[in-house]
Amino acid sequence: MRTRAALTGALAELPPISLEDVLAEAALQVRVDRKYLVPVGVFVELVNRLRDRFAVLEIDGQRTFQYESVYFDTPSHGLYRQHLQRRRYRYKVRTRTYLDSGECSFEVKLKGNRSETIKSRLPYAASDRGRLTDPARDFLAEQLRTAYGVGPVDGLQPALVTTYRRSTLTDPTAHERLTCDIDLRFSDATRSIDVLPEAVLVESKTNGRAGAADAVLRDLRVRPIQVSKYCVAAALLNPTLRANPWHRTVHSLVVAGRSGYREA
């Protein structure tokens, strides 16, 4: 609750921006992401330093929104292992539901030749978010064939669910966006884990070079971390999986969470 209150207070100082204006930044569908685990006090200072450039997404007076993502993988964690092994052609498959509005999309996230993230979306029925429909399979096959010249792996099925609260900050003049996530919960078919760090998971999304927020975070001595919500969630929910690249992030989430790290 301390983290949520601090985030709400900091964002109250920013001007609002509409969803239409945020969506107009379509170029950020191809982007470079930098991720940071930012302590609450540092996050407040970050927002203070960005207030003259950034606005916060506001819909019907609300500035923090609930998200749910269902990730798909094979029973042997084939897509997870692609990322673990840093394969050149790797991808994630998920549905994302905006729980406040009920809107849903099917998403394919590809890694580009220059390490940029390429995200493609297909409108999806929220009632289907826990399964792959035939149109979703066709969409996935088309994206992989176009980008990599390969087909999807066999046996994709729901692997785990992530939920969290997100606020979105944007500087439309510089094509820079920040997403700020709190209240993370990871779940699979057998258990759930709440990861409630006294920190904010911040993702800087730019067209390439580091942006203003990256510069401020560097000045505040916060360094980027290697993290994927899906991979960290899989490692926490299934400790038998190798997770070398994410050991530090998993440890940071648990330590930052203090008593907030628990199985639900």
Short mmCIF file of C-alpha atoms in Angstrom, two decimals:
data_model
loop_
_atom_site.label_atom_id
_atom_site.label_comp_id
_atom_site.label_asym_id
_atom_site.label_seq_id
_atom_site.Cartn_x
_atom_site.Cartn_y
_atom_site.Cartn_z
CA MET A 1 0.00 0.00 0.00
CA ARG A 2 2.92 2.37 0.67
CA THR A 3 4.12 1.90 -2.89
CA ARG A 4 0.66 2.51 -4.33
CA ALA A 5 0.18 5.65 -2.26
CA ALA A 6 3.60 7.01 -3.25
CA LEU A 7 2.95 6.34 -6.94
CA THR A 8 -0.48 7.99 -6.76
CA GLY A 9 0.94 11.05 -5.02
CA ALA A 10 3.81 11.47 -7.46
CA LEU A 11 1.61 11.11 -10.54
CA ALA A 12 -0.89 13.65 -9.20
CA GLU A 13 1.67 16.36 -10.01
CA LEU A 14 1.76 15.51 -13.74
CA PRO A 15 -0.59 16.88 -16.42
CA PRO A 16 -2.97 14.34 -17.99
CA ILE A 17 -2.81 12.96 -21.51
CA SER A 18 -5.66 11.17 -23.27
CA LEU A 19 -5.68 7.59 -24.50
CA GLU A 20 -6.06 8.83 -28.07
CA ASP A 21 -2.85 10.83 -27.81
CA VAL A 22 -0.97 7.90 -26.28
CA LEU A 23 -2.18 5.56 -29.03
CA ALA A 24 -0.98 8.08 -31.61
CA GLU A 25 2.55 7.08 -30.63
CA ALA A 26 2.21 4.00 -32.83
CA ALA A 27 5.89 4.14 -33.76
CA LEU A 28 6.68 2.71 -30.34
CA GLN A 29 5.32 -0.65 -31.45
CA VAL A 30 8.92 -1.08 -32.66
CA ARG A 31 11.07 0.08 -29.79
CA VAL A 32 14.01 -0.40 -27.48
CA ASP A 33 13.08 -1.22 -23.90
CA ARG A 34 15.18 -0.53 -20.81
CA LYS A 35 13.90 -1.83 -17.49
CA TYR A 36 14.61 -0.65 -13.96
CA LEU A 37 13.62 -1.69 -10.45
CA VAL A 38 13.24 1.74 -8.82
CA PRO A 39 12.90 2.20 -5.04
CA VAL A 40 9.81 4.17 -4.05
CA GLY A 41 11.67 7.28 -2.90
CA VAL A 42 13.79 7.35 -6.05
CA PHE A 43 10.67 6.95 -8.19
CA VAL A 44 9.14 10.05 -6.61
CA GLU A 45 12.33 11.99 -7.41
CA LEU A 46 12.28 10.63 -10.98
CA VAL A 47 8.76 11.94 -11.55
CA ASN A 48 9.66 15.29 -9.99
CA ARG A 49 12.52 15.70 -12.47
CA LEU A 50 10.37 14.73 -15.46
CA ARG A 51 7.27 16.80 -14.69
CA ASP A 52 8.12 19.53 -17.22
CA ARG A 53 8.31 17.00 -20.09
CA PHE A 54 6.00 14.10 -19.32
CA ALA A 55 2.25 13.67 -18.98
CA VAL A 56 0.38 10.73 -17.47
CA LEU A 57 -2.35 8.70 -19.16
CA GLU A 58 -5.70 9.53 -17.57
CA ILE A 59 -9.05 7.89 -18.38
CA ASP A 60 -12.20 8.99 -16.57
CA GLY A 61 -10.09 10.52 -13.82
CA GLN A 62 -8.11 7.32 -13.27
CA ARG A 63 -4.32 7.13 -13.66
CA THR A 64 -3.52 3.57 -12.59
CA PHE A 65 -5.04 0.58 -14.40
CA GLN A 66 -5.22 -3.17 -13.82
CA TYR A 67 -3.68 -5.52 -16.39
CA GLU A 68 -3.77 -9.27 -16.84
CA SER A 69 -1.51 -11.20 -19.21
CA VAL A 70 -1.86 -14.91 -20.02
CA TYR A 71 1.39 -16.31 -21.43
CA PHE A 72 1.53 -19.41 -23.64
CA ASP A 73 4.35 -21.91 -23.81
CA THR A 74 4.94 -25.60 -24.46
CA PRO A 75 4.79 -28.16 -21.62
CA SER A 76 8.61 -28.32 -21.79
CA HIS A 77 8.91 -24.50 -21.57
CA GLY A 78 10.23 -24.18 -25.12
CA LEU A 79 9.73 -20.41 -25.41
CA TYR A 80 11.19 -19.85 -21.94
CA ARG A 81 14.30 -21.78 -23.00
CA GLN A 82 14.62 -19.65 -26.14
CA HIS A 83 15.05 -16.62 -23.90
CA LEU A 84 17.26 -18.44 -21.41
CA GLN A 85 19.63 -19.38 -24.23
CA ARG A 86 19.44 -15.88 -25.76
CA ARG A 87 18.51 -17.30 -29.14
CA ARG A 88 18.48 -14.83 -31.98
CA TYR A 89 14.94 -15.75 -33.01
CA ARG A 90 12.90 -15.72 -29.81
CA TYR A 91 9.41 -14.57 -29.07
CA LYS A 92 6.63 -14.43 -26.49
CA VAL A 93 2.95 -15.20 -27.01
CA ARG A 94 0.28 -13.80 -24.72
CA THR A 95 -3.15 -12.31 -24.36
CA ARG A 96 -3.44 -9.02 -22.54
CA THR A 97 -6.64 -7.86 -20.90
CA TYR A 98 -7.27 -4.36 -19.60
CA LEU A 99 -9.39 -5.34 -16.64
CA ASP A 100 -10.89 -1.87 -16.08
CA SER A 101 -12.37 -1.70 -19.58
CA GLY A 102 -12.59 -5.41 -20.48
CA GLU A 103 -10.70 -4.86 -23.73
CA CYS A 104 -8.37 -7.67 -24.78
CA SER A 105 -5.76 -8.36 -27.44
CA PHE A 106 -3.61 -11.27 -28.58
CA GLU A 107 0.03 -10.20 -28.76
CA VAL A 108 3.20 -11.55 -30.32
CA LYS A 109 6.47 -10.01 -29.11
CA LEU A 110 9.50 -10.60 -31.34
CA LYS A 111 13.15 -9.69 -30.83
CA GLY A 112 14.51 -7.77 -33.79
CA ASN A 113 17.94 -7.85 -35.41
CA ARG A 114 19.10 -4.82 -33.40
CA SER A 115 17.66 -6.08 -30.09
CA GLU A 116 14.56 -3.93 -30.49
CA THR A 117 11.18 -5.29 -29.42
CA ILE A 118 8.56 -5.70 -32.16
CA LYS A 119 5.01 -6.14 -30.89
CA SER A 120 2.02 -7.10 -33.05
CA ARG A 121 -1.56 -7.20 -31.82
CA LEU A 122 -4.82 -8.85 -32.80
CA PRO A 123 -8.15 -7.82 -31.21
CA TYR A 124 -9.37 -10.67 -29.00
CA ALA A 125 -12.46 -11.63 -27.05
CA ALA A 126 -11.80 -11.41 -23.32
CA SER A 127 -13.70 -14.67 -22.86
CA ASP A 128 -11.03 -16.38 -25.02
CA ARG A 129 -8.02 -14.93 -23.22
CA GLY A 130 -7.10 -18.25 -21.60
CA ARG A 131 -6.83 -20.15 -24.90
CA LEU A 132 -5.44 -19.86 -28.42
CA THR A 133 -8.16 -19.55 -31.05
CA ASP A 134 -7.62 -20.55 -34.67
CA PRO A 135 -7.33 -16.89 -35.78
CA ALA A 136 -4.67 -16.37 -33.08
CA ARG A 137 -2.69 -19.38 -34.30
CA ASP A 138 -2.90 -18.08 -37.87
CA PHE A 139 -1.80 -14.62 -36.75
CA LEU A 140 1.17 -16.06 -34.83
CA ALA A 141 2.20 -18.19 -37.82
CA GLU A 142 2.06 -15.15 -40.12
CA GLN A 143 4.18 -12.99 -37.78
CA LEU A 144 6.86 -15.67 -37.38
CA ARG A 145 6.94 -16.48 -41.08
CA THR A 146 7.34 -12.81 -41.99
CA ALA A 147 9.96 -11.98 -39.35
CA TYR A 148 11.95 -15.20 -39.02
CA GLY A 149 10.91 -17.49 -41.87
CA VAL A 150 9.86 -20.18 -39.37
CA GLY A 151 6.62 -21.60 -38.04
CA PRO A 152 5.43 -21.66 -34.41
CA VAL A 153 6.43 -24.46 -32.08
CA ASP A 154 3.86 -27.17 -31.45
CA GLY A 155 1.92 -27.62 -28.24
CA LEU A 156 1.44 -24.03 -27.09
CA GLN A 157 -0.89 -23.84 -24.09
CA PRO A 158 -1.54 -21.46 -21.18
CA ALA A 159 1.56 -21.45 -18.97
CA LEU A 160 1.06 -18.69 -16.39
CA VAL A 161 -0.76 -15.45 -15.64
CA THR A 162 0.64 -12.11 -14.52
CA THR A 163 -1.46 -9.32 -13.04
CA TYR A 164 -0.33 -5.86 -11.99
CA ARG A 165 -1.27 -2.19 -11.82
CA ARG A 166 0.24 0.12 -14.43
CA SER A 167 0.56 3.83 -15.02
CA THR A 168 1.85 5.20 -18.32
CA LEU A 169 3.88 8.38 -18.74
CA THR A 170 4.70 9.82 -22.14
CA ASP A 171 6.71 12.62 -23.71
CA PRO A 172 5.05 12.89 -27.14
CA THR A 173 7.58 15.41 -28.46
CA ALA A 174 10.46 12.96 -27.97
CA HIS A 175 8.56 9.70 -28.69
CA GLU A 176 9.45 8.42 -25.24
CA ARG A 177 7.20 6.44 -22.92
CA LEU A 178 7.48 5.05 -19.41
CA THR A 179 5.35 2.28 -17.96
CA CYS A 180 5.33 2.01 -14.17
CA ASP A 181 4.13 -1.28 -12.65
CA ILE A 182 3.29 -2.23 -9.06
CA ASP A 183 1.35 -4.98 -7.25
CA LEU A 184 2.69 -7.88 -9.32
CA ARG A 185 1.13 -11.32 -8.95
CA PHE A 186 2.33 -14.43 -10.79
CA SER A 187 0.07 -17.50 -11.06
CA ASP A 188 0.04 -20.89 -12.73
CA ALA A 189 -2.30 -23.86 -12.50
CA THR A 190 -1.18 -24.78 -8.99
CA ARG A 191 -0.24 -21.66 -7.08
CA SER A 192 0.12 -17.88 -6.99
CA ILE A 193 2.92 -15.67 -5.76
CA ASP A 194 2.49 -12.02 -4.81
CA VAL A 195 5.60 -9.93 -5.35
CA LEU A 196 4.99 -6.59 -3.69
CA PRO A 197 8.33 -4.78 -3.70
CA GLU A 198 8.74 -1.38 -2.13
CA ALA A 199 9.75 -0.37 -5.63
CA VAL A 200 8.28 0.32 -9.05
CA LEU A 201 9.16 -1.72 -12.14
CA VAL A 202 9.81 1.01 -14.71
CA GLU A 203 10.21 0.35 -18.42
CA SER A 204 11.60 3.07 -20.66
CA LYS A 205 10.44 2.68 -24.26
CA THR A 206 12.19 4.73 -26.94
CA ASN A 207 12.85 4.60 -30.66
CA GLY A 208 16.49 3.76 -30.03
CA ARG A 209 18.85 5.93 -28.05
CA ALA A 210 18.41 6.42 -24.31
CA GLY A 211 15.83 9.04 -23.39
CA ALA A 212 15.42 11.73 -20.76
CA ALA A 213 14.13 9.28 -18.17
CA ASP A 214 17.11 6.98 -18.74
CA ALA A 215 19.44 9.93 -18.15
CA VAL A 216 17.68 10.87 -14.90
CA LEU A 217 17.78 7.28 -13.66
CA ARG A 218 21.48 7.07 -14.48
CA ASP A 219 22.04 10.29 -12.50
CA LEU A 220 20.08 8.73 -9.61
CA ARG A 221 22.38 5.67 -9.83
CA VAL A 222 19.69 3.27 -10.94
CA ARG A 223 20.98 0.90 -13.59
CA PRO A 224 18.97 -1.12 -16.15
CA ILE A 225 18.24 -4.72 -15.25
CA GLN A 226 17.70 -7.76 -17.42
CA VAL A 227 14.12 -8.81 -16.75
CA SER A 228 11.15 -10.38 -18.45
CA LYS A 229 7.95 -10.65 -16.46
CA TYR A 230 7.25 -14.00 -18.07
CA CYS A 231 10.70 -15.45 -17.45
CA VAL A 232 10.93 -14.20 -13.86
CA ALA A 233 7.42 -15.46 -13.14
CA ALA A 234 8.25 -18.88 -14.62
CA ALA A 235 11.44 -19.06 -12.54
CA LEU A 236 9.61 -18.15 -9.33
CA LEU A 237 6.70 -20.51 -9.94
CA ASN A 238 8.90 -23.40 -11.04
CA PRO A 239 12.21 -23.36 -9.12
CA THR A 240 13.41 -26.42 -11.07
CA LEU A 241 13.90 -24.26 -14.17
CA ARG A 242 17.36 -22.88 -14.88
CA ALA A 243 17.21 -19.11 -14.49
CA ASN A 244 20.80 -17.87 -14.60
CA PRO A 245 20.15 -14.53 -16.38
CA TRP A 246 17.39 -13.62 -13.93
CA HIS A 247 18.84 -14.71 -10.57
CA ARG A 248 19.65 -11.13 -9.58
CA THR A 249 16.22 -9.84 -10.57
CA VAL A 250 14.43 -12.66 -8.75
CA HIS A 251 16.53 -11.95 -5.67
CA SER A 252 15.83 -8.21 -5.95
CA LEU A 253 12.09 -8.77 -6.15
CA VAL A 254 12.11 -11.06 -3.13
CA VAL A 255 14.36 -8.82 -1.01
CA ALA A 256 12.55 -5.62 -2.00
CA GLY A 257 9.27 -7.31 -1.23
CA ARG A 258 10.32 -8.16 2.35
CA SER A 259 7.23 -9.65 3.98
CA GLY A 260 5.26 -8.87 0.82
CA TYR A 261 6.72 -11.90 -0.94
CA ARG A 262 4.37 -14.75 -0.23
CA GLU A 263 2.51 -17.58 -1.82
CA ALA A 264 -1.16 -16.79 -2.13
#
